Tab-separated table of C-alpha atoms in Angstrom:
chain	number	residue	atom	x	y	z
A	1	MET	CA	-64.389	57.913	8.954
A	2	ARG	CA	-62.778	55.245	11.006
A	3	LYS	CA	-59.307	55.955	12.702
A	4	SER	CA	-57.013	53.106	10.736
A	5	PRO	CA	-55.167	51.521	13.593
A	6	VAL	CA	-51.753	51.885	11.052
A	7	VAL	CA	-48.729	53.928	12.681
A	8	PHE	CA	-46.546	55.263	9.796
A	9	ASN	CA	-43.342	55.904	9.906
A	10	LYS	CA	-42.652	59.287	7.960
A	11	GLU	CA	-38.260	58.818	7.757
A	12	HIS	CA	-38.930	55.401	6.834
A	13	HIS	CA	-41.716	55.588	4.772
A	14	THR	CA	-43.044	52.253	5.879
A	15	TYR	CA	-46.941	50.895	7.507
A	16	ASP	CA	-46.326	49.560	10.729
A	17	LEU	CA	-49.646	47.366	11.894
A	18	ARG	CA	-49.329	46.537	15.587
A	19	GLY	CA	-45.317	45.135	14.614
A	20	ALA	CA	-46.581	44.312	11.268
A	21	ILE	CA	-45.195	46.017	8.337
A	22	LEU	CA	-47.123	45.976	5.486
A	23	LYS	CA	-46.792	47.569	2.106
A	24	GLY	CA	-47.691	50.293	0.315
A	25	VAL	CA	-49.748	51.022	-2.873
A	26	THR	CA	-46.834	53.447	-4.748
A	27	PRO	CA	-44.363	49.947	-4.946
A	28	ILE	CA	-47.548	47.938	-6.366
A	29	VAL	CA	-47.587	50.878	-9.054
A	30	ARG	CA	-44.138	50.437	-9.386
A	31	TRP	CA	-44.612	47.091	-10.050
A	32	MET	CA	-47.221	47.678	-13.040
A	33	PHE	CA	-45.221	50.314	-14.270
A	34	PRO	CA	-42.044	49.539	-14.197
A	35	GLU	CA	-40.706	52.100	-16.813
A	36	THR	CA	-42.112	55.345	-15.527
A	37	TYR	CA	-38.869	56.564	-14.050
A	38	LYS	CA	-36.212	53.523	-14.615
A	39	ASP	CA	-33.760	56.355	-16.662
A	40	ILE	CA	-34.032	59.193	-13.968
A	41	PRO	CA	-31.057	59.718	-12.028
A	42	GLU	CA	-31.180	58.599	-7.788
A	43	ASP	CA	-30.791	62.430	-7.157
A	44	VAL	CA	-33.698	63.860	-9.073
A	45	LEU	CA	-35.849	61.866	-7.992
A	46	LYS	CA	-34.666	62.481	-4.480
A	47	LYS	CA	-35.347	66.289	-5.260
A	48	ALA	CA	-38.082	66.020	-6.882
A	49	ALA	CA	-39.929	63.227	-4.272
A	50	ASP	CA	-38.338	65.982	-1.549
A	51	TYR	CA	-40.483	69.065	-3.493
A	52	GLY	CA	-43.121	66.862	-3.444
A	53	SER	CA	-43.538	66.985	0.064
A	54	LEU	CA	-42.944	70.154	1.357
A	55	ILE	CA	-46.276	71.768	-0.781
A	56	HIS	CA	-47.746	67.962	0.661
A	57	SER	CA	-47.256	69.392	3.564
A	58	LYS	CA	-47.919	72.704	2.668
A	59	ILE	CA	-51.363	71.824	1.671
A	60	GLU	CA	-52.214	70.181	4.613
A	61	MET	CA	-51.247	73.308	7.218
A	62	ALA	CA	-53.556	75.309	4.903
A	63	ASP	CA	-56.046	72.661	5.012
A	64	THR	CA	-55.729	71.918	9.041
A	65	VAL	CA	-54.679	75.414	10.511
A	66	GLY	CA	-55.437	77.524	8.024
A	67	ILE	CA	-51.619	78.577	7.734
A	68	VAL	CA	-52.146	79.813	3.608
A	69	ASP	CA	-48.216	80.414	1.780
A	70	GLU	CA	-49.133	82.764	0.010
A	71	GLU	CA	-45.326	82.430	-1.735
A	72	CYS	CA	-46.629	79.313	-2.641
A	73	GLN	CA	-47.817	78.787	-5.881
A	74	PRO	CA	-48.887	75.518	-6.240
A	75	LEU	CA	-50.726	75.585	-3.101
A	76	MET	CA	-52.438	78.808	-4.239
A	77	ASP	CA	-53.372	76.933	-7.273
A	78	TYR	CA	-54.113	74.057	-5.204
A	79	ILE	CA	-57.304	76.437	-3.131
A	80	ARG	CA	-58.133	77.405	-6.270
A	81	LEU	CA	-58.688	74.673	-8.182
A	82	LYS	CA	-61.192	73.515	-5.176
A	83	GLU	CA	-63.113	76.245	-5.308
A	84	LEU	CA	-63.475	76.360	-8.565
A	85	HIS	CA	-65.015	72.769	-8.533
A	86	GLY	CA	-66.680	73.444	-4.980
A	87	LEU	CA	-64.889	70.986	-3.131
A	88	LYS	CA	-63.810	71.039	0.485
A	89	THR	CA	-61.150	69.069	3.104
A	90	LEU	CA	-62.506	66.654	4.915
A	91	ALA	CA	-59.329	65.019	5.326
A	92	ASN	CA	-55.658	65.016	4.801
A	93	GLU	CA	-52.707	61.767	4.515
A	94	TYR	CA	-55.824	59.533	5.806
A	95	LEU	CA	-54.334	56.532	6.236
A	96	VAL	CA	-56.716	53.303	4.832
A	97	ASP	CA	-55.737	50.061	4.932
A	98	ASP	CA	-56.635	46.749	4.368
A	99	GLY	CA	-56.589	44.624	7.709
A	100	PHE	CA	-53.596	42.253	6.819
A	101	ALA	CA	-50.863	43.450	3.822
A	102	ILE	CA	-51.296	46.545	2.448
A	103	ALA	CA	-51.447	50.456	3.918
A	104	SER	CA	-51.501	54.216	2.308
A	105	SER	CA	-52.167	57.170	3.244
A	106	ILE	CA	-54.653	59.090	0.478
A	107	ASP	CA	-53.825	62.728	-0.625
A	108	VAL	CA	-56.831	64.409	0.495
A	109	VAL	CA	-60.381	63.024	1.746
A	110	PHE	CA	-63.120	65.583	0.419
A	111	GLN	CA	-66.125	66.093	2.415
A	112	PRO	CA	-69.143	63.493	0.600
A	113	GLU	CA	-70.776	65.566	-2.823
A	114	ALA	CA	-74.724	65.520	-2.720
A	115	ASP	CA	-75.076	61.784	-3.516
A	116	GLY	CA	-73.727	61.105	-0.692
A	117	THR	CA	-69.575	59.825	-1.716
A	118	ILE	CA	-66.626	60.944	-0.689
A	119	PRO	CA	-64.272	62.206	-3.565
A	120	LEU	CA	-60.514	61.555	-3.294
A	121	ALA	CA	-57.469	63.115	-4.488
A	122	ASP	CA	-53.724	62.609	-4.869
A	123	ILE	CA	-51.782	65.376	-5.325
A	124	LYS	CA	-48.476	65.076	-8.470
A	125	THR	CA	-45.629	68.065	-8.641
A	126	THR	CA	-43.718	65.786	-11.191
A	127	SER	CA	-43.019	67.160	-14.381
A	128	SER	CA	-45.524	65.149	-15.872
A	129	ILE	CA	-48.598	63.203	-15.014
A	130	HIS	CA	-48.863	59.490	-16.236
A	131	VAL	CA	-52.352	59.516	-16.090
A	132	ASN	CA	-52.457	54.883	-15.933
A	133	ASN	CA	-49.787	55.502	-12.796
A	134	VAL	CA	-52.194	57.960	-10.917
A	135	THR	CA	-55.326	55.733	-11.956
A	136	LEU	CA	-54.238	52.582	-10.768
A	137	GLN	CA	-52.738	54.272	-7.402
A	138	LEU	CA	-56.735	56.045	-6.948
A	139	SER	CA	-58.321	52.848	-7.803
A	140	ILE	CA	-56.993	51.388	-5.207
A	141	TYR	CA	-56.666	53.510	-2.636
A	142	ALA	CA	-60.765	54.236	-3.182
A	143	MET	CA	-60.972	49.991	-2.608
A	144	LEU	CA	-58.817	50.154	0.762
A	145	PHE	CA	-61.038	53.432	1.917
A	146	GLU	CA	-64.955	51.191	1.095
A	147	MET	CA	-63.531	48.687	3.163
A	148	CYS	CA	-62.570	50.634	6.081
A	149	ASN	CA	-65.364	52.581	5.928
A	150	ASN	CA	-69.272	51.853	5.333
A	151	LEU	CA	-69.458	54.975	2.745
A	152	LYS	CA	-68.907	54.940	-0.647
A	153	ALA	CA	-65.729	56.591	-2.684
A	154	GLY	CA	-67.332	59.013	-5.393
A	155	ARG	CA	-65.144	60.891	-7.802
A	156	LEU	CA	-61.092	60.344	-7.784
A	157	PHE	CA	-59.314	63.014	-8.597
A	158	VAL	CA	-55.471	63.813	-9.147
A	159	LEU	CA	-54.195	67.507	-8.453
A	160	TRP	CA	-51.774	68.286	-10.531
A	161	LEU	CA	-49.232	71.315	-9.127
A	162	PRO	CA	-46.123	71.451	-10.968
A	163	LYS	CA	-43.745	74.093	-11.633
A	164	PRO	CA	-44.418	76.778	-14.032
A	165	GLN	CA	-42.147	75.784	-16.205
A	166	TYR	CA	-43.764	72.091	-16.639
A	167	GLY	CA	-47.480	73.515	-17.108
A	168	GLU	CA	-50.433	74.780	-15.772
A	169	ALA	CA	-51.446	73.081	-12.262
A	170	GLN	CA	-54.445	71.002	-14.037
A	171	PHE	CA	-57.468	69.277	-11.914
A	172	MET	CA	-57.926	66.140	-13.735
A	173	GLU	CA	-61.015	63.184	-12.971
A	174	LEU	CA	-60.225	59.602	-13.732
A	175	LYS	CA	-62.165	56.712	-14.564
A	176	ARG	CA	-61.878	54.084	-11.995
A	177	ILE	CA	-60.981	50.858	-11.822
A	178	ASP	CA	-63.266	48.930	-10.212
A	179	ALA	CA	-62.411	47.073	-6.997
A	180	TYR	CA	-62.271	43.007	-8.189
A	181	THR	CA	-59.818	44.561	-9.940
A	182	CYS	CA	-58.223	46.193	-7.461
A	183	ASN	CA	-58.013	42.976	-5.375
A	184	LYS	CA	-56.738	40.775	-7.671
A	185	ILE	CA	-53.923	42.821	-8.578
A	186	VAL	CA	-52.996	43.299	-5.057
A	187	GLU	CA	-52.980	39.515	-4.874
A	188	ALA	CA	-51.402	39.410	-8.126
A	189	TYR	CA	-48.295	41.802	-6.804
A	190	LEU	CA	-48.306	39.797	-3.464
A	191	ASN	CA	-48.501	36.456	-4.786
A	192	GLY	CA	-44.909	37.041	-7.328
A	193	GLU	CA	-47.440	36.570	-10.523
A	194	ASP	CA	-47.224	38.530	-13.747
A	195	LYS	CA	-48.585	41.275	-14.532
A	196	GLU	CA	-48.696	41.537	-17.747
A	197	GLN	CA	-52.311	39.925	-17.147
A	198	PHE	CA	-53.679	42.867	-16.309
A	199	ASP	CA	-52.166	44.315	-19.237
A	200	TYR	CA	-55.950	45.132	-21.345
A	201	LEU	CA	-56.494	47.372	-18.404
A	202	TRP	CA	-53.802	50.015	-20.399
A	203	ASN	CA	-54.554	48.589	-24.034
A	204	GLY	CA	-58.013	49.079	-24.663
A	205	GLY	CA	-59.093	45.367	-24.073
A	206	ASN	CA	-61.969	43.877	-22.642
A	207	ALA	CA	-61.505	42.428	-18.417
A	208	PRO	CA	-62.505	38.708	-17.614
A	209	ALA	CA	-66.306	40.118	-15.657
A	210	PRO	CA	-66.619	38.499	-12.259
A	211	ALA	CA	-68.588	36.141	-12.031
A	212	GLU	CA	-71.912	38.454	-10.302
A	213	ASP	CA	-74.321	34.900	-9.480
A	214	THR	CA	-77.618	34.881	-7.339
A	215	LEU	CA	-76.254	32.244	-4.378
A	216	PRO	CA	-79.139	29.273	-4.754
A	217	ALA	CA	-81.369	29.821	-0.874
A	218	ASN	CA	-79.705	28.004	1.182
A	219	LEU	CA	-76.851	29.358	0.928
A	220	ALA	CA	-77.732	32.675	1.258
A	221	ASP	CA	-79.617	31.407	4.289
A	222	VAL	CA	-76.404	31.908	6.285
A	223	GLU	CA	-75.528	35.009	5.003
A	224	GLU	CA	-75.718	36.043	8.408
A	225	GLU	CA	-74.143	33.249	9.828
A	226	ILE	CA	-70.753	34.213	7.506
A	227	ILE	CA	-70.673	37.644	8.051
A	228	ALA	CA	-70.996	37.467	11.650
A	229	ILE	CA	-67.976	34.913	11.580
A	230	GLU	CA	-65.838	36.686	9.379
A	231	GLN	CA	-66.822	40.029	11.044
A	232	LYS	CA	-65.334	37.622	14.559
A	233	GLN	CA	-62.234	36.015	13.261
A	234	LYS	CA	-61.380	40.014	12.418
A	235	GLU	CA	-61.968	41.491	15.809
A	236	MET	CA	-59.587	37.943	18.021
A	237	GLU	CA	-57.746	38.509	14.731
A	238	GLU	CA	-56.323	41.910	16.274
A	239	ARG	CA	-56.825	41.460	19.601
A	240	LYS	CA	-53.809	38.317	18.870
A	241	ASN	CA	-51.852	40.734	17.344
A	242	GLU	CA	-51.711	43.478	20.143
A	243	LEU	CA	-51.191	40.719	22.574
A	244	ARG	CA	-48.172	39.756	20.245
A	245	ALA	CA	-46.793	43.000	19.988
A	246	GLY	CA	-47.281	42.966	23.965
A	247	LEU	CA	-45.323	40.280	24.723
A	248	LEU	CA	-42.996	40.549	22.367
A	249	LYS	CA	-42.163	44.655	24.233
A	250	LEU	CA	-42.327	42.595	27.578
A	251	MET	CA	-39.899	39.757	26.974
A	252	GLU	CA	-37.179	42.401	24.883
A	253	GLU	CA	-37.102	44.842	27.929
A	254	HIS	CA	-36.540	41.658	30.418
A	255	GLY	CA	-34.246	39.678	27.874
A	256	VAL	CA	-36.762	37.166	28.588
A	257	LYS	CA	-36.246	34.696	25.090
A	258	LYS	CA	-38.058	31.886	26.056
A	259	TRP	CA	-41.219	31.252	28.406
A	260	GLN	CA	-42.842	28.204	29.182
A	261	SER	CA	-46.448	26.513	31.485
A	262	GLU	CA	-48.088	24.048	31.667
A	263	ARG	CA	-50.372	24.677	27.721
A	264	LEU	CA	-48.228	27.621	26.514
A	265	VAL	CA	-44.685	27.631	24.933
A	266	ILE	CA	-44.021	31.608	24.068
A	267	THR	CA	-40.576	31.790	22.406
A	268	ARG	CA	-38.859	34.892	21.001
A	269	LYS	CA	-36.957	35.182	17.677
A	270	ALA	CA	-35.018	38.407	17.377
A	271	ALA	CA	-35.533	40.479	14.406
A	272	THR	CA	-33.259	39.598	11.246
A	273	THR	CA	-33.370	39.575	6.940
A	274	ARG	CA	-34.924	37.071	4.018
A	275	ILE	CA	-33.638	36.488	0.887
A	276	SER	CA	-36.541	35.596	-1.739
A	277	ILE	CA	-36.872	35.330	-5.026
A	278	ASP	CA	-38.746	37.372	-7.571
A	279	SER	CA	-40.449	34.857	-9.691
A	280	ALA	CA	-42.049	36.925	-12.351
A	281	LYS	CA	-38.484	38.559	-12.923
A	282	LEU	CA	-37.336	35.450	-12.876
A	283	LYS	CA	-39.704	34.518	-15.256
A	284	LYS	CA	-39.162	37.598	-17.701
A	285	SER	CA	-35.585	37.308	-17.725
A	286	TYR	CA	-34.683	33.988	-17.478
A	287	PRO	CA	-37.107	31.807	-18.991
A	288	ASP	CA	-35.092	28.667	-19.231
A	289	ILE	CA	-35.122	28.561	-15.917
A	290	TYR	CA	-37.910	29.154	-14.224
A	291	ASP	CA	-39.105	26.383	-16.430
A	292	GLU	CA	-36.347	23.944	-14.915
A	293	CYS	CA	-37.505	25.092	-11.673
A	294	ALA	CA	-40.929	25.909	-11.703
A	295	LYS	CA	-43.091	23.130	-9.295
A	296	ILE	CA	-46.727	22.683	-10.283
A	297	SER	CA	-49.157	21.767	-6.954
A	298	GLU	CA	-52.824	20.201	-6.936
A	299	VAL	CA	-54.823	23.689	-5.472
A	300	LYS	CA	-58.015	22.299	-4.156
A	301	ALA	CA	-61.370	24.148	-5.385
A	302	ASN	CA	-61.762	27.292	-2.738
A	303	ILE	CA	-64.021	30.041	-2.585
A	304	MET	CA	-63.242	33.861	-1.494
A	305	ILE	CA	-65.698	35.426	0.457
A	306	LYS	CA	-65.426	39.595	1.102
A	307	VAL	CA	-67.690	41.387	3.824
A	308	LEU	CA	-69.111	44.436	1.956
């Protein structure tokens, strides 16, 4: 499997890609389901998060170096359920990204099954399972996993490892949301669009089907060239980001704010903050103001190309 160039900062829970901070998948799930934890006090959420992190670390220790805390019931449940379902761990906290906007770490990646697909799992230690939330989360993980690897994500599981008072541990298989829809959800989140357009996923409606028409022969002929250009462009963008990060570090170390040659001007800008408007929230809370301030612009016809 590919090793992601993303660096995860556990303390700040951020994903750094060569100096660029990528968004995680959790905020996308919270955007889609804002009501899930809205009435739970922050201190309760903090304690639950700390407990979940502890269980995750014990599971990772058991999977990677064989250190098993037999006093930890959630860990023992995890080991038992894996054996029951005939699954073996391939990686823990496996980083995935789309190369420019979002990244996350998959709790558990299992070894390939008989059909060659790779099962993925998310570990939950909450008092209850929010099936829709974790289904979306794992489906986006599966999309990112396939973008990072020449591999097919297989079955998706949530491993619920609650404290005894909340119920018995469960190993639940989830129905994946297709990559096309996940990509549209991510785009809508990043663009501040209305999430209600995806309500059909949770309300039993029918999804708008993506177009899958066969390309005319004269267009299909350029497939290899398009793929080559897309790959080269990605490599050049990655190299450009590496050079930018290196130059920024060098200029910071030497206190240089501006450098100029006959062909190039490099200006260092200090870190700052910016204010943006949550257009979806504004439209929902103050529709009159939104309508008054909305600006309609012409958008040219275009196509989206994705190299598989």
